[in-house]
Tab-separated table of N, CA, C and O in Angstrom:
chain	number	residue	atom	x	y	z
B	20	MET	N	109.241	102.852	73.787
B	20	MET	CA	110.602	103.086	73.406
B	20	MET	C	111.436	103.247	74.683
B	20	MET	O	110.957	103.763	75.682
B	21	THR	N	112.667	102.823	74.628
B	21	THR	CA	113.562	102.933	75.775
B	21	THR	C	114.660	103.943	75.473
B	21	THR	O	115.249	103.921	74.392
B	22	TYR	N	114.899	104.840	76.429
B	22	TYR	CA	115.954	105.842	76.325
B	22	TYR	C	116.932	105.631	77.478
B	22	TYR	O	116.543	105.201	78.555
B	23	ARG	N	118.182	105.970	77.245
B	23	ARG	CA	119.212	105.890	78.282
B	23	ARG	C	119.841	107.269	78.470
B	23	ARG	O	120.233	107.913	77.503
B	24	PHE	N	119.921	107.684	79.736
B	24	PHE	CA	120.522	108.966	80.075
B	24	PHE	C	121.473	108.765	81.253
B	24	PHE	O	121.425	107.739	81.926
B	25	VAL	N	122.286	109.776	81.506
B	25	VAL	CA	123.239	109.730	82.613
B	25	VAL	C	122.682	110.561	83.769
B	25	VAL	O	122.190	111.684	83.559
B	26	ALA	N	122.764	110.026	84.965
B	26	ALA	CA	122.285	110.732	86.162
B	26	ALA	C	122.960	112.098	86.264
B	26	ALA	O	124.154	112.236	86.008
B	27	GLY	N	122.191	113.098	86.632
B	27	GLY	CA	122.716	114.447	86.829
B	27	GLY	C	122.764	115.297	85.580
B	27	GLY	O	123.132	116.475	85.635
B	28	GLN	N	122.378	114.739	84.436
B	28	GLN	CA	122.415	115.514	83.189
B	28	GLN	C	121.510	116.723	83.289
B	28	GLN	O	120.372	116.618	83.736
B	29	THR	N	122.009	117.870	82.856
B	29	THR	CA	121.194	119.089	82.821
B	29	THR	C	121.126	119.684	81.420
B	29	THR	O	120.429	120.679	81.228
B	30	ALA	N	121.840	119.099	80.465
B	30	ALA	CA	121.756	119.573	79.078
B	30	ALA	C	120.362	119.256	78.536
B	30	ALA	O	119.785	118.216	78.859
B	31	PRO	N	119.803	120.138	77.712
B	31	PRO	CA	118.472	119.890	77.144
B	31	PRO	C	118.426	118.603	76.331
B	31	PRO	O	119.414	118.207	75.711
B	32	ILE	N	117.256	117.955	76.347
B	32	ILE	CA	117.022	116.715	75.606
B	32	ILE	C	115.843	116.969	74.667
B	32	ILE	O	114.763	117.358	75.116
B	33	ASP	N	116.060	116.756	73.373
B	33	ASP	CA	115.026	117.019	72.374
B	33	ASP	C	114.286	115.740	71.989
B	33	ASP	O	114.887	114.671	71.877
B	34	PHE	N	112.977	115.877	71.782
B	34	PHE	CA	112.111	114.781	71.372
B	34	PHE	C	111.207	115.256	70.253
B	34	PHE	O	110.912	116.453	70.158
B	35	THR	N	110.720	114.322	69.443
B	35	THR	CA	109.691	114.616	68.448
B	35	THR	C	108.490	113.747	68.773
B	35	THR	O	108.593	112.515	68.776
B	36	LEU	N	107.370	114.388	69.074
B	36	LEU	CA	106.148	113.645	69.363
B	36	LEU	C	105.544	113.195	68.049
B	36	LEU	O	105.483	113.962	67.089
B	37	LYS	N	105.118	111.944	67.986
B	37	LYS	CA	104.623	111.347	66.744
B	37	LYS	C	103.130	111.065	66.819
B	37	LYS	O	102.598	110.722	67.867
B	38	ASP	N	102.480	111.199	65.670
B	38	ASP	CA	101.092	110.791	65.485
B	38	ASP	C	101.150	109.681	64.450
B	38	ASP	O	101.155	109.951	63.253
B	39	GLY	N	101.287	108.447	64.923
B	39	GLY	CA	101.584	107.337	64.024
B	39	GLY	C	103.037	107.450	63.597
B	39	GLY	O	103.918	107.631	64.423
B	40	ALA	N	103.283	107.426	62.305
B	40	ALA	CA	104.654	107.544	61.798
B	40	ALA	C	105.060	108.989	61.565
B	40	ALA	O	106.245	109.297	61.437
B	41	ALA	N	104.081	109.893	61.524
B	41	ALA	CA	104.364	111.302	61.229
B	41	ALA	C	104.508	112.114	62.512
B	41	ALA	O	104.005	111.741	63.568
B	42	ALA	N	105.191	113.235	62.405
B	42	ALA	CA	105.317	114.147	63.542
B	42	ALA	C	103.947	114.722	63.888
B	42	ALA	O	103.147	115.032	62.999
B	43	ALA	N	103.666	114.848	65.174
B	43	ALA	CA	102.398	115.422	65.631
B	43	ALA	C	102.443	116.941	65.456
B	43	ALA	O	103.470	117.566	65.701
B	44	ASP	N	101.338	117.527	65.036
B	44	ASP	CA	101.239	118.982	64.928
B	44	ASP	C	100.707	119.512	66.251
B	44	ASP	O	99.574	119.240	66.628
B	45	LEU	N	101.525	120.250	66.971
B	45	LEU	CA	101.149	120.775	68.288
B	45	LEU	C	100.626	122.208	68.231
B	45	LEU	O	100.426	122.841	69.268
B	46	THR	N	100.367	122.706	67.039
B	46	THR	CA	99.858	124.065	66.876
B	46	THR	C	98.529	124.212	67.610
B	46	THR	O	97.641	123.381	67.471
B	47	GLY	N	98.407	125.248	68.423
B	47	GLY	CA	97.170	125.517	69.136
B	47	GLY	C	97.059	124.864	70.501
B	47	GLY	O	96.084	125.091	71.216
B	48	TYR	N	98.031	124.060	70.868
B	48	TYR	CA	97.998	123.438	72.190
B	48	TYR	C	98.428	124.459	73.239
B	48	TYR	O	99.370	125.222	73.032
B	49	ALA	N	97.738	124.455	74.360
B	49	ALA	CA	97.952	125.484	75.382
B	49	ALA	C	99.143	125.200	76.282
B	49	ALA	O	99.809	126.125	76.734
B	50	SER	N	99.415	123.927	76.572
B	50	SER	CA	100.523	123.624	77.478
B	50	SER	C	101.058	122.225	77.232
B	50	SER	O	100.373	121.374	76.677
B	51	ILE	N	102.301	122.023	77.676
B	51	ILE	CA	102.932	120.714	77.587
B	51	ILE	C	103.748	120.498	78.849
B	51	ILE	O	104.333	121.454	79.387
B	52	SER	N	103.744	119.261	79.328
B	52	SER	CA	104.551	118.923	80.503
B	52	SER	C	105.028	117.483	80.352
B	52	SER	O	104.608	116.765	79.450
B	53	LEU	N	105.923	117.091	81.226
B	53	LEU	CA	106.454	115.734	81.220
B	53	LEU	C	106.018	115.039	82.499
B	53	LEU	O	106.218	115.563	83.599
B	54	VAL	N	105.402	113.866	82.355
B	54	VAL	CA	105.034	113.036	83.497
B	54	VAL	C	106.118	111.966	83.597
B	54	VAL	O	106.205	111.090	82.733
B	55	LEU	N	106.945	112.058	84.622
B	55	LEU	CA	108.096	111.169	84.803
B	55	LEU	C	107.981	110.527	86.175
B	55	LEU	O	107.982	111.218	87.198
B	56	THR	N	107.854	109.189	86.195
B	56	THR	CA	107.604	108.462	87.437
B	56	THR	C	108.586	107.314	87.591
B	56	THR	O	108.776	106.523	86.656
B	57	ASN	N	109.182	107.197	88.770
B	57	ASN	CA	110.098	106.098	89.057
B	57	ASN	C	109.311	104.795	89.057
B	57	ASN	O	108.312	104.660	89.770
B	58	ILE	N	109.736	103.838	88.259
B	58	ILE	CA	109.027	102.564	88.123
B	58	ILE	C	109.026	101.781	89.433
B	58	ILE	O	108.031	101.159	89.803
B	59	ASP	N	110.130	101.820	90.156
B	59	ASP	CA	110.265	101.000	91.361
B	59	ASP	C	109.601	101.596	92.589
B	59	ASP	O	109.062	100.867	93.419
B	60	THR	N	109.620	102.914	92.716
B	60	THR	CA	109.073	103.550	93.921
B	60	THR	C	107.732	104.228	93.696
B	60	THR	O	107.026	104.527	94.658
B	61	GLY	N	107.396	104.523	92.437
B	61	GLY	CA	106.170	105.259	92.144
B	61	GLY	C	106.298	106.748	92.365
B	61	GLY	O	105.343	107.498	92.160
B	62	ALA	N	107.482	107.209	92.782
B	62	ALA	CA	107.689	108.638	93.046
B	62	ALA	C	107.719	109.424	91.739
B	62	ALA	O	108.375	109.032	90.774
B	63	ALA	N	107.002	110.533	91.723
B	63	ALA	CA	106.972	111.412	90.557
B	63	ALA	C	108.127	112.412	90.624
B	63	ALA	O	108.465	112.898	91.703
B	64	VAL	N	108.715	112.683	89.474
B	64	VAL	CA	109.758	113.704	89.369
B	64	VAL	C	109.075	115.015	89.008
B	64	VAL	O	108.254	115.060	88.090
B	65	THR	N	109.382	116.079	89.727
B	65	THR	CA	108.806	117.386	89.435
B	65	THR	C	109.511	117.978	88.220
B	65	THR	O	110.713	118.261	88.272
B	66	THR	N	108.769	118.135	87.127
B	66	THR	CA	109.337	118.678	85.895
B	66	THR	C	108.645	119.974	85.473
B	66	THR	O	108.765	120.401	84.336
B	67	THR	N	107.938	120.590	86.398
B	67	THR	CA	107.193	121.808	86.111
B	67	THR	C	108.110	122.873	85.515
B	67	THR	O	109.161	123.181	86.064
B	68	GLY	N	107.716	123.385	84.363
B	68	GLY	CA	108.470	124.445	83.706
B	68	GLY	C	109.697	123.971	82.951
B	68	GLY	O	110.434	124.783	82.398
B	69	ASP	N	109.915	122.659	82.900
B	69	ASP	CA	111.121	122.117	82.259
B	69	ASP	C	110.904	121.700	80.807
B	69	ASP	O	111.853	121.254	80.157
B	70	VAL	N	109.684	121.802	80.288
B	70	VAL	CA	109.389	121.344	78.935
B	70	VAL	C	108.847	122.500	78.104
B	70	VAL	O	108.018	123.278	78.575
B	71	ALA	N	109.337	122.590	76.860
B	71	ALA	CA	108.872	123.640	75.952
B	71	ALA	C	108.722	123.058	74.555
B	71	ALA	O	109.448	122.139	74.170
B	72	VAL	N	107.771	123.599	73.811
B	72	VAL	CA	107.625	123.247	72.404
B	72	VAL	C	108.629	124.097	71.634
B	72	VAL	O	108.642	125.313	71.762
B	73	THR	N	109.483	123.451	70.844
B	73	THR	CA	110.475	124.197	70.059
B	73	THR	C	110.031	124.384	68.618
B	73	THR	O	110.496	125.301	67.947
B	74	SER	N	109.136	123.526	68.131
B	74	SER	CA	108.534	123.679	66.798
B	74	SER	C	107.195	122.965	66.806
B	74	SER	O	107.129	121.733	66.693
B	75	ALA	N	106.114	123.739	66.937
B	75	ALA	CA	104.775	123.149	67.046
B	75	ALA	C	104.417	122.333	65.804
B	75	ALA	O	103.880	121.242	65.910
B	76	ALA	N	104.721	122.844	64.630
B	76	ALA	CA	104.329	122.181	63.386
B	76	ALA	C	104.998	120.824	63.208
B	76	ALA	O	104.440	119.937	62.562
B	77	THR	N	106.185	120.648	63.789
B	77	THR	CA	106.914	119.386	63.620
B	77	THR	C	106.920	118.532	64.883
B	77	THR	O	107.638	117.534	64.948
B	78	GLY	N	106.141	118.904	65.903
B	78	GLY	CA	106.048	118.108	67.124
B	78	GLY	C	107.307	118.095	67.969
B	78	GLY	O	107.499	117.222	68.802
B	79	ALA	N	108.178	119.081	67.769
B	79	ALA	CA	109.456	119.117	68.481
B	79	ALA	C	109.294	119.745	69.859
B	79	ALA	O	108.745	120.841	69.991
B	80	VAL	N	109.765	119.020	70.886
B	80	VAL	CA	109.722	119.507	72.258
B	80	VAL	C	111.097	119.343	72.893
B	80	VAL	O	111.893	118.504	72.464
B	81	ARG	N	111.357	120.144	73.906
B	81	ARG	CA	112.644	120.089	74.603
B	81	ARG	C	112.405	119.991	76.104
B	81	ARG	O	111.669	120.783	76.682
B	82	TYR	N	113.058	119.005	76.703
B	82	TYR	CA	113.049	118.842	78.159
B	82	TYR	C	114.401	119.313	78.668
B	82	TYR	O	115.439	118.818	78.244
B	83	SER	N	114.377	120.279	79.571
B	83	SER	CA	115.599	120.812	80.182
B	83	SER	C	115.601	120.400	81.649
B	83	SER	O	115.014	121.076	82.499
B	84	PRO	N	116.255	119.261	81.951
B	84	PRO	CA	116.186	118.735	83.323
B	84	PRO	C	116.914	119.613	84.328
B	84	PRO	O	117.951	120.204	84.018
B	85	ASP	N	116.337	119.709	85.507
B	85	ASP	CA	117.016	120.343	86.630
B	85	ASP	C	118.067	119.368	87.145
B	85	ASP	O	118.006	118.163	86.877
B	86	SER	N	119.005	119.839	87.940
B	86	SER	CA	120.121	119.004	88.401
B	86	SER	C	119.672	117.794	89.215
B	86	SER	O	120.354	116.771	89.238
B	87	ALA	N	118.519	117.865	89.858
B	87	ALA	CA	118.046	116.744	90.680
B	87	ALA	C	117.006	115.869	89.970
B	87	ALA	O	116.513	114.904	90.551
B	88	ASP	N	116.678	116.174	88.716
B	88	ASP	CA	115.635	115.418	88.013
B	88	ASP	C	116.062	114.003	87.653
B	88	ASP	O	115.316	113.049	87.875
B	89	LEU	N	117.218	113.863	87.046
B	89	LEU	CA	117.641	112.565	86.520
B	89	LEU	C	118.549	111.863	87.505
B	89	LEU	O	119.761	112.010	87.501
B	90	VAL	N	117.920	111.088	88.385
B	90	VAL	CA	118.605	110.309	89.415
B	90	VAL	C	118.609	108.860	88.936
B	90	VAL	O	117.634	108.399	88.322
B	91	ALA	N	119.687	108.122	89.201
B	91	ALA	CA	119.794	106.739	88.739
B	91	ALA	C	118.534	105.950	89.085
B	91	ALA	O	118.020	106.029	90.206
B	92	GLY	N	118.015	105.228	88.096
B	92	GLY	CA	116.826	104.418	88.292
B	92	GLY	C	116.120	104.170	86.976
B	92	GLY	O	116.604	104.518	85.900
B	93	ARG	N	114.930	103.565	87.087
B	93	ARG	CA	114.089	103.263	85.924
B	93	ARG	C	112.820	104.095	86.035
B	93	ARG	O	112.192	104.143	87.097
B	94	TYR	N	112.426	104.713	84.926
B	94	TYR	CA	111.298	105.640	84.939
B	94	TYR	C	110.353	105.374	83.782
B	94	TYR	O	110.770	104.945	82.710
B	95	HIS	N	109.066	105.663	84.010
B	95	HIS	CA	108.084	105.740	82.933
B	95	HIS	C	107.939	107.210	82.585
B	95	HIS	O	107.908	108.071	83.490
B	96	ALA	N	107.833	107.497	81.288
B	96	ALA	CA	107.729	108.886	80.837
B	96	ALA	C	106.639	109.031	79.784
B	96	ALA	O	106.513	108.200	78.881
B	97	ARG	N	105.857	110.087	79.925
B	97	ARG	CA	104.861	110.487	78.921
B	97	ARG	C	104.816	112.010	78.898
B	97	ARG	O	104.925	112.656	79.945
B	98	PHE	N	104.630	112.571	77.710
B	98	PHE	CA	104.394	114.000	77.607
B	98	PHE	C	102.889	114.233	77.682
B	98	PHE	O	102.109	113.528	77.036
B	99	LYS	N	102.496	115.204	78.487
B	99	LYS	CA	101.083	115.560	78.670
B	99	LYS	C	100.848	116.894	77.961
B	99	LYS	O	101.514	117.887	78.277
B	100	VAL	N	99.925	116.887	77.002
B	100	VAL	CA	99.652	118.069	76.202
B	100	VAL	C	98.183	118.442	76.378
B	100	VAL	O	97.305	117.584	76.300
B	101	VAL	N	97.923	119.727	76.644
B	101	VAL	CA	96.562	120.224	76.829
B	101	VAL	C	96.243	121.171	75.678
B	101	VAL	O	97.010	122.106	75.409
B	102	ASP	N	95.121	120.917	74.986
B	102	ASP	CA	94.766	121.791	73.869
B	102	ASP	C	94.027	123.024	74.371
B	102	ASP	O	93.748	123.163	75.579
B	103	GLY	N	93.713	123.934	73.463
B	103	GLY	CA	93.065	125.195	73.813
B	103	GLY	C	91.705	125.022	74.461
B	103	GLY	O	91.245	125.897	75.194
B	104	GLY	N	91.051	123.889	74.232
B	104	GLY	CA	89.741	123.613	74.821
B	104	GLY	C	89.812	122.853	76.131
B	104	GLY	O	88.791	122.507	76.704
B	105	GLY	N	91.030	122.571	76.600
B	105	GLY	CA	91.200	121.878	77.867
B	105	GLY	C	91.281	120.360	77.765
B	105	GLY	O	91.386	119.677	78.778
B	106	LEU	N	91.227	119.814	76.533
B	106	LEU	CA	91.356	118.361	76.372
B	106	LEU	C	92.809	117.950	76.594
B	106	LEU	O	93.733	118.635	76.160
B	107	ILE	N	93.003	116.820	77.259
B	107	ILE	CA	94.345	116.342	77.609
B	107	ILE	C	94.695	115.156	76.724
B	107	ILE	O	93.907	114.223	76.557
B	108	PHE	N	95.914	115.206	76.166
B	108	PHE	CA	96.452	114.134	75.326
B	108	PHE	C	97.793	113.708	75.911
B	108	PHE	O	98.502	114.523	76.505
B	109	TYR	N	98.153	112.446	75.718
B	109	TYR	CA	99.441	111.939	76.193
B	109	TYR	C	100.218	111.329	75.029
B	109	TYR	O	99.625	110.701	74.145
B	110	TRP	N	101.525	111.525	75.052
B	110	TRP	CA	102.440	110.882	74.095
B	110	TRP	C	103.492	110.146	74.885
B	110	TRP	O	104.133	110.763	75.740
B	111	PRO	N	103.774	108.875	74.662
B	111	PRO	CA	102.935	108.039	73.809
B	111	PRO	C	101.545	107.886	74.410
B	111	PRO	O	101.390	107.944	75.624
B	112	GLY	N	100.570	107.691	73.540
B	112	GLY	CA	99.170	107.645	73.957
B	112	GLY	C	98.744	106.285	74.460
B	112	GLY	O	99.011	105.899	75.585
B	113	GLN	N	98.085	105.525	73.600
B	113	GLN	CA	97.545	104.220	73.987
B	113	GLN	C	98.633	103.188	74.234
B	113	GLN	O	98.404	102.181	74.878
B	114	ASP	N	99.820	103.439	73.694
B	114	ASP	CA	100.925	102.505	73.884
B	114	ASP	C	101.441	102.596	75.310
B	114	ASP	O	101.052	103.460	76.083
B	115	GLN	N	102.349	101.705	75.633
B	115	GLN	CA	103.022	101.764	76.930
B	115	GLN	C	103.818	103.060	77.006
B	115	GLN	O	104.278	103.578	75.993
B	116	PRO	N	104.016	103.592	78.205
B	116	PRO	CA	104.851	104.790	78.321
B	116	PRO	C	106.287	104.457	77.928
B	116	PRO	O	106.697	103.292	77.922
B	117	ASP	N	107.035	105.499	77.569
B	117	ASP	CA	108.457	105.298	77.316
B	117	ASP	C	109.137	104.885	78.610
B	117	ASP	O	108.679	105.228	79.705
B	118	VAL	N	110.233	104.163	78.494
B	118	VAL	CA	111.042	103.781	79.646
B	118	VAL	C	112.352	104.548	79.561
B	118	VAL	O	113.016	104.540	78.523
B	119	TRP	N	112.689	105.231	80.638
B	119	TRP	CA	113.964	105.949	80.732
B	119	TRP	C	114.836	105.214	81.734
B	119	TRP	O	114.429	105.014	82.888
B	120	LEU	N	116.007	104.808	81.292
B	120	LEU	CA	116.977	104.173	82.168
B	120	LEU	C	118.051	105.209	82.469
B	120	LEU	O	118.754	105.654	81.557
B	121	ILE	N	118.137	105.600	83.728
B	121	ILE	CA	119.107	106.609	84.155
B	121	ILE	C	120.236	105.888	84.865
B	121	ILE	O	120.029	105.255	85.901
B	122	GLY	N	121.421	105.974	84.298
B	122	GLY	CA	122.557	105.278	84.857
B	122	GLY	C	123.511	106.228	85.545
B	122	GLY	O	123.440	107.440	85.388
B	123	PRO	N	124.438	105.681	86.331
B	123	PRO	CA	125.414	106.509	87.023
B	123	PRO	C	126.381	107.156	86.040
B	123	PRO	O	126.528	106.696	84.902
B	124	GLU	N	127.050	108.210	86.499
B	124	GLU	CA	128.007	108.914	85.658
B	124	GLU	C	129.143	107.989	85.243
B	124	GLU	O	129.650	108.067	84.130
B	125	THR	N	129.561	107.122	86.142
B	125	THR	CA	130.618	106.150	85.828
B	125	THR	C	130.062	104.748	85.972
B	125	THR	O	129.252	104.469	86.863
B	126	LEU	N	130.464	103.878	85.103
B	126	LEU	CA	129.978	102.492	85.166
B	126	LEU	C	131.064	101.578	85.674
B	126	LEU	O	132.209	101.779	85.533
């Protein structure tokens, strides 16, 4: 899936993680993070502490970007979820990562 955002955005961005067509149940998962990588440079964006589960039963998560997170460019994005036993899952999983297109404030 492709998302479009404006560079410098700091307002929270809500997502629903899916298991097929249904919302994923995140109950019992120990942690969640966002893996965000610039497609052109390979540079990773530090998103530590910027992601929270807002409703585990409905797969709702919120990314609250820092002021320097969303810089103009093209990014691959996946949410990394660790369960209570230490198993790691990614959303989207087997599919291609989401693409985030970050554009300038003015076009």
